[in-house]
């Protein structure tokens, strides 16, 4: 939380070919009824398995 805004920052730090973040920060005004439901406690990366 900042003075006038709530900043949501993605844990995904991937960039495009020009160096811009693919998932930029989301800025929300604090004067709206914004609720943050939960927090990230871990990251998940699926694993592909060959079942043959």
Coordinates of N, CA, C and O in Angstrom, one line a residue:
X1 N 0.8 -1.2 0.0 CA 0.0 0.0 0.0 C 0.9 1.2 0.0 O 1.9 1.3 0.7
X2 N 0.5 2.2 -0.8 CA 1.2 3.5 -0.9 C 0.2 4.6 -0.5 O -0.9 4.3 -0.1
X3 N 0.6 5.8 -0.5 CA -0.2 6.9 0.0 C -1.6 6.9 -0.6 O -2.6 6.9 0.1
X4 N -1.6 7.0 -1.9 CA -2.9 7.1 -2.6 C -3.4 5.9 -3.4 O -4.5 5.9 -3.9
X5 N -2.5 4.9 -3.5 CA -2.8 3.7 -4.3 C -2.5 2.4 -3.6 O -1.7 2.4 -2.7
X6 N -3.0 1.3 -4.1 CA -2.6 0.0 -3.8 C -1.9 -0.6 -5.0 O -2.5 -0.5 -6.1
X7 N -0.7 -1.1 -4.9 CA 0.0 -1.6 -6.0 C 0.1 -3.1 -5.9 O 0.6 -3.7 -4.9
X8 N -0.4 -3.8 -6.9 CA -0.4 -5.3 -7.0 C 0.8 -5.6 -8.0 O 0.8 -5.2 -9.1
X9 N 1.8 -6.3 -7.4 CA 3.0 -6.7 -8.2 C 3.0 -8.2 -8.5 O 2.8 -9.0 -7.6
X10 N 3.1 -8.5 -9.8 CA 3.2 -9.9 -10.2 C 4.5 -10.5 -9.8 O 5.5 -9.9 -9.9
X11 N 4.4 -11.8 -9.4 CA 5.6 -12.5 -9.2 C 6.3 -13.0 -10.4 O 7.4 -13.4 -10.5
X12 N 5.5 -12.9 -11.5 CA 6.0 -13.4 -12.8 C 6.9 -12.2 -13.4 O 6.4 -11.1 -13.7
X13 N 8.2 -12.5 -13.6 CA 9.1 -11.4 -14.0 C 9.5 -11.6 -15.5 O 10.5 -11.0 -15.9
X14 N 8.7 -12.3 -16.3 CA 9.0 -12.4 -17.7 C 8.9 -11.1 -18.4 O 8.2 -10.2 -18.1
X15 N 9.8 -11.0 -19.5 CA 9.9 -9.7 -20.2 C 9.7 -10.1 -21.7 O 10.0 -11.2 -22.2
X16 N 9.2 -9.1 -22.5 CA 9.1 -9.3 -23.9 C 10.5 -9.0 -24.6 O 11.5 -8.7 -23.9
X17 N 10.6 -9.0 -25.9 CA 11.9 -8.8 -26.6 C 12.4 -7.4 -26.4 O 13.6 -7.2 -26.6
X18 N 11.6 -6.4 -26.0 CA 12.1 -5.1 -25.8 C 12.5 -4.8 -24.3 O 12.8 -3.7 -23.9
X19 N 12.3 -5.8 -23.4 CA 12.6 -5.6 -22.0 C 11.5 -5.1 -21.2 O 11.7 -4.8 -20.0
X20 N 10.3 -5.1 -21.7 CA 9.1 -4.6 -20.9 C 8.5 -5.8 -20.2 O 8.4 -6.9 -20.8
X21 N 8.1 -5.6 -19.0 CA 7.4 -6.7 -18.2 C 6.1 -7.2 -18.9 O 5.3 -6.3 -19.3
X22 N 5.9 -8.5 -19.0 CA 4.7 -9.0 -19.6 C 3.5 -8.8 -18.7 O 2.3 -8.6 -19.1
X23 N 3.7 -8.7 -17.4 CA 2.7 -8.5 -16.4 C 3.0 -7.3 -15.5 O 3.6 -7.5 -14.4
X24 N 2.7 -6.1 -16.0 CA 3.1 -4.9 -15.2 C 2.3 -4.8 -13.9 O 1.2 -5.5 -13.8
X25 N 2.7 -3.9 -13.0 CA 2.0 -3.7 -11.8 C 0.6 -3.2 -12.1 O 0.4 -2.5 -13.1
X26 N -0.3 -3.5 -11.2 CA -1.7 -3.0 -11.3 C -1.9 -2.0 -10.2 O -1.6 -2.3 -9.0
X27 N -2.3 -0.8 -10.5 CA -2.5 0.3 -9.6 C -4.0 0.5 -9.3 O -4.7 0.7 -10.3
X28 N -4.4 0.5 -8.1 CA -5.8 0.7 -7.7 C -5.9 1.9 -6.7 O -5.1 2.0 -5.8
X29 N -6.9 2.8 -6.9 CA -7.0 3.9 -6.0 C -7.5 3.4 -4.6 O -8.2 2.4 -4.5
X30 N -6.9 3.9 -3.5 CA -7.3 3.5 -2.2 C -8.7 4.0 -1.8 O -9.2 3.4 -0.8
X31 N -9.2 4.9 -2.5 CA -10.6 5.4 -2.0 C -11.7 4.6 -2.5 O -12.9 4.9 -2.2
X32 N -11.4 3.5 -3.3 CA -12.5 2.6 -3.7 C -12.6 1.4 -2.7 O -11.7 1.2 -1.9
X33 N -13.6 0.6 -2.8 CA -13.8 -0.5 -1.9 C -13.1 -1.7 -2.4 O -13.7 -2.6 -2.9
X34 N -11.7 -1.7 -2.4 CA -10.9 -2.8 -2.9 C -10.6 -3.7 -1.8 O -10.1 -3.3 -0.7
X35 N -10.8 -5.0 -2.0 CA -10.4 -6.0 -1.0 C -9.4 -7.0 -1.6 O -9.5 -7.4 -2.7
X36 N -8.4 -7.3 -0.8 CA -7.4 -8.3 -1.2 C -7.8 -9.5 -0.5 O -7.8 -9.6 0.8
X37 N -8.1 -10.6 -1.2 CA -8.7 -11.8 -0.7 C -7.6 -12.7 0.0 O -7.9 -13.3 1.0
X38 N -6.4 -12.8 -0.5 CA -5.5 -13.7 0.1 C -4.1 -13.3 -0.3 O -3.8 -12.2 -0.9
X39 N -3.1 -14.1 0.0 CA -1.7 -13.9 -0.4 C -1.1 -15.1 -1.0 O -1.6 -16.2 -0.8
X40 N -0.1 -14.9 -1.8 CA 0.6 -16.1 -2.4 C 1.5 -16.6 -1.4 O 2.3 -15.9 -0.8
X41 N 1.5 -17.9 -1.2 CA 2.4 -18.6 -0.3 C 3.4 -19.5 -0.9 O 4.4 -19.9 -0.3
X42 N 3.2 -19.7 -2.2 CA 4.1 -20.6 -3.0 C 3.8 -20.4 -4.5 O 2.8 -20.0 -4.8
X43 N 4.8 -20.8 -5.3 CA 4.6 -20.8 -6.7 C 4.5 -22.2 -7.2 O 5.1 -23.1 -6.6
X44 N 3.7 -22.5 -8.3 CA 3.5 -23.8 -8.8 C 3.9 -23.9 -10.2 O 3.5 -23.0 -11.0
X45 N 4.8 -24.8 -10.6 CA 5.1 -25.1 -12.0 C 4.8 -26.5 -12.3 O 5.3 -27.5 -11.7
X46 N 3.8 -26.7 -13.2 CA 3.4 -28.1 -13.6 C 4.5 -28.9 -14.3 O 5.4 -28.3 -14.9
X47 N 4.6 -30.1 -14.1 CA 5.6 -31.0 -14.6 C 4.9 -31.9 -15.6 O 3.9 -32.6 -15.3
X48 N 5.4 -32.0 -16.9 CA 4.9 -32.9 -17.9 C 5.4 -34.3 -17.7 O 6.7 -34.4 -17.5
X49 N 4.6 -35.3 -17.7 CA 5.0 -36.7 -17.5 C 4.6 -37.5 -18.7 O 3.6 -37.3 -19.3
X50 N 5.5 -38.4 -19.1 CA 5.2 -39.3 -20.3 C 4.7 -40.6 -19.7 O 5.4 -41.3 -19.0
X51 N 3.4 -40.9 -19.9 CA 2.8 -42.0 -19.3 C 2.8 -43.2 -20.2 O 2.1 -44.2 -20.0
X52 N 3.6 -43.2 -21.3 CA 3.6 -44.3 -22.2 C 4.6 -45.3 -21.8 O 5.5 -45.2 -21.2

